[in-house]
Coordinates of C-alpha atoms in Angstrom, one line a residue:
M1 CA 116.4 88.1 46.6
H2 CA 116.6 88.6 50.3
Q3 CA 113.2 89.1 52.0
P4 CA 113.1 91.5 54.9
A5 CA 111.8 90.1 58.2
P6 CA 108.2 90.8 58.8
L7 CA 107.4 93.6 61.2
I8 CA 105.8 92.7 64.5
P9 CA 103.3 95.2 65.8
T10 CA 104.3 97.2 68.8
C11 CA 101.2 96.0 70.8
L12 CA 102.2 92.3 70.3
L13 CA 105.7 93.0 71.5
A14 CA 104.3 94.7 74.6
L15 CA 102.0 91.8 75.3
A16 CA 104.8 89.3 74.8
S17 CA 107.0 91.2 77.2
V18 CA 104.3 90.7 79.9
L19 CA 103.2 87.2 79.2
L20 CA 106.6 85.5 78.5
P21 CA 108.1 86.4 81.9
L22 CA 104.9 85.3 83.6
A23 CA 104.9 82.0 81.7
A24 CA 108.6 81.5 82.6
S25 CA 108.0 82.2 86.3
Q26 CA 105.2 79.7 86.3
A27 CA 106.9 77.0 84.3
G28 CA 108.1 75.2 87.3
E29 CA 105.0 75.6 89.4
E30 CA 102.5 72.8 90.0
P31 CA 99.0 73.6 88.9
L32 CA 96.5 74.6 91.6
Q33 CA 94.0 71.8 91.8
V34 CA 90.5 72.9 92.4
R35 CA 87.9 70.2 93.0
I36 CA 84.2 71.0 92.9
G37 CA 81.5 68.6 93.9
Y38 CA 78.2 68.5 92.1
L39 CA 75.3 67.1 94.2
G40 CA 72.0 66.4 92.4
Y41 CA 68.7 65.2 93.7
R42 CA 65.3 66.0 92.2
P43 CA 62.2 64.4 93.8
D44 CA 59.8 62.4 91.7
P45 CA 57.2 64.9 90.5
G46 CA 54.5 62.3 90.5
P47 CA 52.0 61.6 87.7
L48 CA 51.6 64.6 85.4
L49 CA 48.2 65.6 84.1
S50 CA 49.4 67.3 81.0
N51 CA 51.7 66.5 78.1
I52 CA 54.4 68.8 79.5
I53 CA 58.0 67.9 78.5
P54 CA 59.8 66.8 81.7
E55 CA 62.9 68.4 82.8
P56 CA 66.0 66.5 81.6
A57 CA 67.5 64.1 84.0
D58 CA 70.9 65.7 83.7
A59 CA 69.7 69.3 84.1
G60 CA 72.3 71.2 86.1
L61 CA 75.0 68.6 85.7
Q62 CA 75.5 69.4 82.0
G63 CA 75.9 73.1 82.9
A64 CA 78.5 72.4 85.6
Q65 CA 80.5 70.1 83.2
L66 CA 80.6 72.8 80.5
A67 CA 81.8 75.3 83.0
I68 CA 84.6 73.0 84.0
V69 CA 85.7 72.9 80.3
D70 CA 85.4 76.7 80.1
S71 CA 87.4 77.2 83.3
N72 CA 90.2 74.9 82.3
S73 CA 90.5 76.5 78.9
T74 CA 91.7 79.7 80.6
G75 CA 93.0 78.1 83.8
R76 CA 95.8 76.3 82.1
F77 CA 97.5 79.7 81.4
L78 CA 97.3 80.5 85.1
K79 CA 98.4 77.1 86.3
Q80 CA 94.9 76.2 87.6
Q81 CA 93.1 73.0 87.0
F82 CA 89.4 72.4 87.7
Q83 CA 87.8 69.1 88.3
L84 CA 84.1 68.1 88.8
D85 CA 83.2 65.2 91.1
S86 CA 79.5 64.5 90.5
A87 CA 76.9 62.5 92.3
S88 CA 73.2 62.4 91.2
V89 CA 71.1 60.4 93.5
D90 CA 67.4 59.5 94.1
S91 CA 66.9 60.3 97.8
P92 CA 67.8 63.0 100.4
G93 CA 69.7 60.4 102.5
A94 CA 71.8 59.3 99.5
L95 CA 72.5 63.0 98.8
L96 CA 73.8 63.6 102.3
Q97 CA 76.0 60.4 102.1
A98 CA 77.4 61.5 98.8
A99 CA 78.2 64.9 100.1
K100 CA 80.0 63.5 103.2
A101 CA 82.0 61.1 100.9
Q102 CA 83.1 64.0 98.8
H103 CA 83.9 66.0 101.9
D104 CA 86.0 63.2 103.2
Q105 CA 88.0 63.3 100.0
G106 CA 88.9 66.9 100.6
L107 CA 86.2 68.8 98.6
R108 CA 85.0 72.0 100.1
L109 CA 83.3 73.6 97.1
F110 CA 79.9 72.2 96.1
V111 CA 77.2 73.0 93.4
V112 CA 73.9 71.7 94.7
N113 CA 70.8 71.0 92.6
A114 CA 68.3 69.9 95.2
P115 CA 65.2 71.1 97.1
A116 CA 65.4 73.6 99.9
A117 CA 65.2 70.9 102.7
S118 CA 68.2 69.1 101.3
L119 CA 70.1 72.3 100.9
R120 CA 69.5 73.2 104.6
E121 CA 70.7 69.7 105.6
L122 CA 73.9 70.0 103.5
S123 CA 74.6 73.5 104.8
A124 CA 74.5 72.2 108.4
A125 CA 76.5 69.1 107.6
L126 CA 79.3 70.9 105.7
P127 CA 79.9 74.1 107.8
D128 CA 83.5 74.5 106.5
S129 CA 82.4 74.4 102.9
L130 CA 80.9 76.8 100.3
L131 CA 77.8 75.7 98.6
F132 CA 76.1 77.1 95.5
N133 CA 72.4 76.7 95.3
A134 CA 71.6 75.9 91.6
G135 CA 68.3 74.1 92.2
S136 CA 66.0 75.7 94.8
P137 CA 64.0 78.9 94.1
D138 CA 62.8 78.9 97.8
D139 CA 62.5 82.6 98.9
R140 CA 62.8 81.7 102.6
L141 CA 66.5 80.9 102.0
R142 CA 66.9 84.4 100.7
S143 CA 64.8 86.4 103.1
S144 CA 64.1 84.8 106.5
Q145 CA 66.1 81.5 106.7
C146 CA 69.5 82.5 105.3
L147 CA 72.3 79.8 105.1
G148 CA 75.6 81.5 105.9
N149 CA 77.7 79.2 103.7
V150 CA 75.4 79.2 100.6
L151 CA 75.4 81.4 97.5
H152 CA 72.4 81.3 95.2
S153 CA 73.1 81.2 91.5
L154 CA 69.5 80.3 90.7
P155 CA 67.0 83.2 91.0
G156 CA 64.4 82.9 93.7
R157 CA 60.7 83.0 93.0
A158 CA 60.6 86.7 94.2
M159 CA 63.1 87.7 91.5
L160 CA 61.0 85.9 88.9
A161 CA 57.7 87.4 90.0
D162 CA 59.1 90.9 90.3
A163 CA 60.5 90.6 86.7
L164 CA 57.2 89.5 85.4
V165 CA 55.1 92.1 87.2
Q166 CA 57.4 94.9 86.2
F167 CA 56.6 94.0 82.6
M168 CA 52.9 93.9 83.4
V169 CA 53.1 97.4 84.8
L170 CA 54.9 98.6 81.7
R171 CA 52.2 97.1 79.5
K172 CA 49.5 98.5 81.8
W173 CA 48.1 95.1 82.7
Q174 CA 46.7 96.4 86.0
R175 CA 44.1 93.7 86.8
A176 CA 45.0 90.1 87.3
L177 CA 43.2 86.8 87.9
L178 CA 45.4 84.4 89.9
I179 CA 45.1 80.7 89.6
V180 CA 47.0 78.5 92.1
G181 CA 47.8 74.8 91.8
Q182 CA 47.7 72.2 94.5
T183 CA 51.3 71.7 95.5
E184 CA 53.4 73.5 98.1
D185 CA 55.6 74.8 95.3
D186 CA 52.6 76.3 93.5
R187 CA 51.5 78.0 96.7
A188 CA 55.1 79.4 97.2
Y189 CA 55.0 80.7 93.6
A190 CA 51.6 82.3 94.2
D191 CA 53.0 84.0 97.4
A192 CA 55.8 85.5 95.2
L193 CA 53.2 86.8 92.7
R194 CA 51.1 88.4 95.5
R195 CA 54.2 90.1 96.9
A196 CA 55.2 91.4 93.5
T197 CA 51.7 92.7 92.6
Q198 CA 51.5 94.5 95.9
R199 CA 55.0 95.9 95.5
F200 CA 54.3 97.3 92.0
G201 CA 50.6 98.3 92.4
V202 CA 48.8 95.6 90.4
N203 CA 45.4 94.5 91.6
I204 CA 44.4 90.8 91.9
V205 CA 40.7 91.0 91.1
A206 CA 40.1 87.3 91.9
E207 CA 42.0 84.2 93.0
K208 CA 41.0 80.7 92.3
P209 CA 42.5 77.4 93.5
W210 CA 42.9 74.6 90.9
T211 CA 41.1 71.6 92.4
F212 CA 40.3 69.5 89.3
D213 CA 42.0 66.2 88.8
N214 CA 40.6 65.4 85.4
D215 CA 42.5 65.1 82.1
Q216 CA 42.7 68.6 80.6
R217 CA 43.8 67.2 77.2
R218 CA 40.1 66.2 76.7
S219 CA 38.2 68.9 78.6
A220 CA 40.2 72.1 78.6
Q221 CA 38.0 73.7 75.9
A222 CA 34.9 73.1 78.0
D223 CA 36.3 73.7 81.5
M224 CA 38.7 76.6 81.2
P225 CA 36.4 79.3 80.0
L226 CA 33.9 78.7 82.8
F227 CA 36.7 78.3 85.4
T228 CA 38.2 81.7 84.4
Q229 CA 34.9 83.5 84.4
T230 CA 35.0 86.3 87.0
A231 CA 35.5 90.1 87.3
E232 CA 37.2 91.5 84.2
Y233 CA 41.0 91.1 84.2
D234 CA 43.9 92.1 81.9
V235 CA 46.0 89.0 82.5
V236 CA 45.8 85.6 84.0
L237 CA 48.6 84.7 86.4
V238 CA 49.2 81.0 86.9
A239 CA 51.1 79.2 89.6
D240 CA 51.6 75.7 88.3
E241 CA 55.2 74.7 88.6
R242 CA 54.7 71.0 87.9
G243 CA 52.6 71.7 84.8
D244 CA 49.3 70.0 85.8
F245 CA 47.0 72.4 84.1
G246 CA 48.7 75.7 83.2
E247 CA 49.5 74.6 79.6
Y248 CA 45.8 74.5 78.8
L249 CA 45.0 78.1 79.9
P250 CA 46.3 80.1 76.9
Y251 CA 43.5 80.7 74.4
Q252 CA 40.9 79.1 76.7
T253 CA 40.2 82.0 79.2
W254 CA 36.7 83.6 79.6
Y255 CA 38.2 87.0 78.5
P256 CA 40.7 86.9 75.6
R257 CA 43.7 87.8 77.7
P258 CA 47.3 86.8 78.0
V259 CA 48.5 84.1 80.4
A260 CA 51.7 84.6 82.4
G261 CA 53.6 83.0 85.3
T262 CA 54.7 79.4 85.2
Q263 CA 53.1 79.0 81.7
G264 CA 52.5 81.5 78.9
L265 CA 54.8 84.4 79.4
T266 CA 57.4 83.0 81.8
P267 CA 60.2 84.6 83.8
T268 CA 63.2 82.3 84.0
G269 CA 66.9 82.4 84.7
W270 CA 67.9 81.2 81.2
H271 CA 66.3 80.1 78.0
K272 CA 67.2 79.0 74.5
S273 CA 66.0 82.3 73.1
V274 CA 68.6 84.3 75.0
E275 CA 71.2 85.0 72.3
T276 CA 72.7 88.5 72.7
F277 CA 75.9 89.6 74.5
G278 CA 77.7 86.4 73.4
A279 CA 75.0 84.1 74.8
A280 CA 74.6 82.4 71.4
Q281 CA 78.1 81.0 71.6
L282 CA 77.4 79.6 75.1
Q283 CA 74.2 78.1 73.7
K284 CA 76.0 76.4 70.8
R285 CA 78.8 75.0 73.0
F286 CA 76.2 73.6 75.4
E287 CA 74.1 72.0 72.7
A288 CA 77.2 70.4 71.2
Q289 CA 78.0 68.9 74.5
A290 CA 74.6 68.0 75.9
G291 CA 72.5 67.5 72.7
R292 CA 69.7 69.6 74.0
W293 CA 68.8 73.2 75.0
M294 CA 70.4 74.8 78.1
N295 CA 67.8 75.5 80.8
D296 CA 67.8 77.6 84.0
R297 CA 69.3 74.8 86.2
D298 CA 72.1 74.3 83.7
F299 CA 72.8 78.0 83.6
A300 CA 72.8 78.3 87.4
A301 CA 75.2 75.4 87.7
W302 CA 77.4 76.9 85.0
M303 CA 77.4 80.2 86.7
A304 CA 78.3 78.6 90.1
V305 CA 81.4 76.9 88.7
R306 CA 82.4 80.0 86.7
S307 CA 82.0 82.1 89.9
V308 CA 84.5 79.7 91.6
A309 CA 86.9 79.9 88.7
S310 CA 86.8 83.7 88.6
A311 CA 87.4 84.0 92.3
V312 CA 90.2 81.4 92.2
S313 CA 91.9 83.2 89.3
K314 CA 91.9 86.5 91.3
L315 CA 93.0 85.1 94.6
R316 CA 95.2 82.2 93.4
Q317 CA 93.8 80.0 96.1
A318 CA 90.6 78.0 96.7
D319 CA 89.8 78.6 100.4
P320 CA 86.0 78.6 100.7
R321 CA 85.8 81.5 103.0
A322 CA 88.1 83.6 101.0
L323 CA 86.2 82.9 97.8
Q324 CA 82.9 83.7 99.5
T325 CA 84.2 87.0 100.9
L326 CA 85.5 88.0 97.4
L327 CA 82.3 87.0 95.7
L328 CA 80.2 89.0 98.1
S329 CA 82.3 92.1 97.6
D330 CA 82.1 94.5 94.7
Q331 CA 85.6 93.6 93.6
L332 CA 84.7 90.7 91.2
P333 CA 82.1 91.5 88.6
L334 CA 81.1 88.3 86.8
D335 CA 80.2 87.7 83.2
G336 CA 77.0 85.8 82.6
F337 CA 76.2 86.7 79.0
K338 CA 73.3 88.8 80.1
G339 CA 74.5 92.3 79.1
R340 CA 75.5 93.4 82.6
K341 CA 78.1 92.4 85.1
L342 CA 76.7 90.1 87.7
S343 CA 77.5 90.0 91.5
Y344 CA 76.2 88.3 94.6
R345 CA 74.1 90.3 97.1
P346 CA 76.0 90.6 100.4
W347 CA 72.8 90.6 102.4
N348 CA 71.5 87.1 101.3
G349 CA 74.0 85.7 98.8
E350 CA 71.7 85.8 95.8
L351 CA 73.1 86.4 92.4
R352 CA 72.1 89.7 90.9
Q353 CA 71.1 89.0 87.3
P354 CA 68.6 90.2 84.6
I355 CA 65.6 87.9 84.1
P356 CA 64.5 87.0 80.6
L357 CA 60.7 86.9 80.0
V358 CA 60.0 84.3 77.4
Q359 CA 57.3 82.4 75.5
P360 CA 58.2 78.8 74.5
R361 CA 60.3 79.8 71.5
A362 CA 61.0 83.6 71.8
L363 CA 62.4 86.2 74.1
V364 CA 59.7 88.8 74.8
S365 CA 61.6 91.1 77.2
T366 CA 64.2 91.3 79.9
S367 CA 63.8 92.7 83.4
P368 CA 64.5 95.0 85.2
Q369 CA 62.4 97.1 82.9
D370 CA 63.3 100.7 82.0
G371 CA 62.0 103.1 84.6
F372 CA 62.2 100.8 87.6
L373 CA 65.1 102.5 89.5
H374 CA 67.0 101.6 92.6
P375 CA 69.3 103.8 94.7
F376 CA 72.4 101.6 94.1
N377 CA 71.7 98.9 91.5
E378 CA 68.7 98.5 89.2
M379 CA 69.0 94.7 89.4
D380 CA 68.1 95.0 93.1
S381 CA 64.6 96.0 92.1
L382 CA 64.2 92.2 91.5
G383 CA 63.9 90.0 94.6
Y384 CA 64.5 90.8 98.2
D385 CA 66.3 94.0 98.8
R386 CA 68.5 94.6 101.9
P387 CA 65.8 96.2 104.1
E388 CA 63.4 93.2 103.4
V389 CA 65.8 90.5 104.5
T390 CA 65.2 89.5 108.2
C391 CA 67.9 86.9 108.6
R392 CA 71.6 87.4 109.3
Y393 CA 73.9 86.6 106.4
P394 CA 76.6 85.3 106.1

């Protein structure tokens, strides 16, 4: 018996009528080749005084590699092909040499996972290029020492501190003890916490520098309660980016209070516990590739490459200045699996993004918190707003 031909839904016919002519028109075109350089340099942190798990050696690089795969999965339909040229080195001089070598090969788009000093050097050495900062949270790059050819996909310390202190205000933790480590990065993190507490009306009742060099694995139970004895506080804020002592503060404070900052309740750009809005799929794909959890450097590098791919898809070109202009406009909302469309701030090039607040194995909250309003964009309640930026950008 003759079987009638299956009916094709009208919506599929309409879609085919759009895609088939497009595919036919592009059949003879050469793919647009987009080469992106990855430049990685992380200084030796020195001897650690705790059992903290070190950051993976390929942090950042794995995120960029996954973003290349993601970009090519859609780029092939648009005749766009993305390639990552990576260089991970062990000194600032080698980083500059690697950058110049990639530049000589024609690369003009770079993802940089390096300290602020190296980023400044690369920005000056590659004035015709667009760099994405996926490694330095230095607030000076976002407030007083802007780099005109740099976009920041990693949140600065001010964004992280504002995210944390908003949650403290919501929980009515109005009195804080601040403990500051010995490194320059610790002092910078403490500066961001002081700024945030002043901004949102939290009182720092006491501030103590950490000056011990003994092994806290043996003496935390004896030292920490006495060290944290002071005027009564609601929370202990800790600035210990390297992890020398902060891991031993929870449950050892003079008053039974929560610990937050670089340890305890921590603000971060990305964490394994972020799973909503499609993030779980990103996490699974990353873990299948890298064999580990995705961290904030990985996400920043992933976001940088995806920013390039999104702008290239819209413009059908890869000129650095054209891409930067589009990314700084409001014409290209970006998807970062965070529940809101992301974009780069035109006054300092920093990516607007919600900030997860996490404990080691759970998401506690996400900032901006409800009730913290802004005239234009609530995400601009985190970090340096337009009136606070003193440098000219771009």
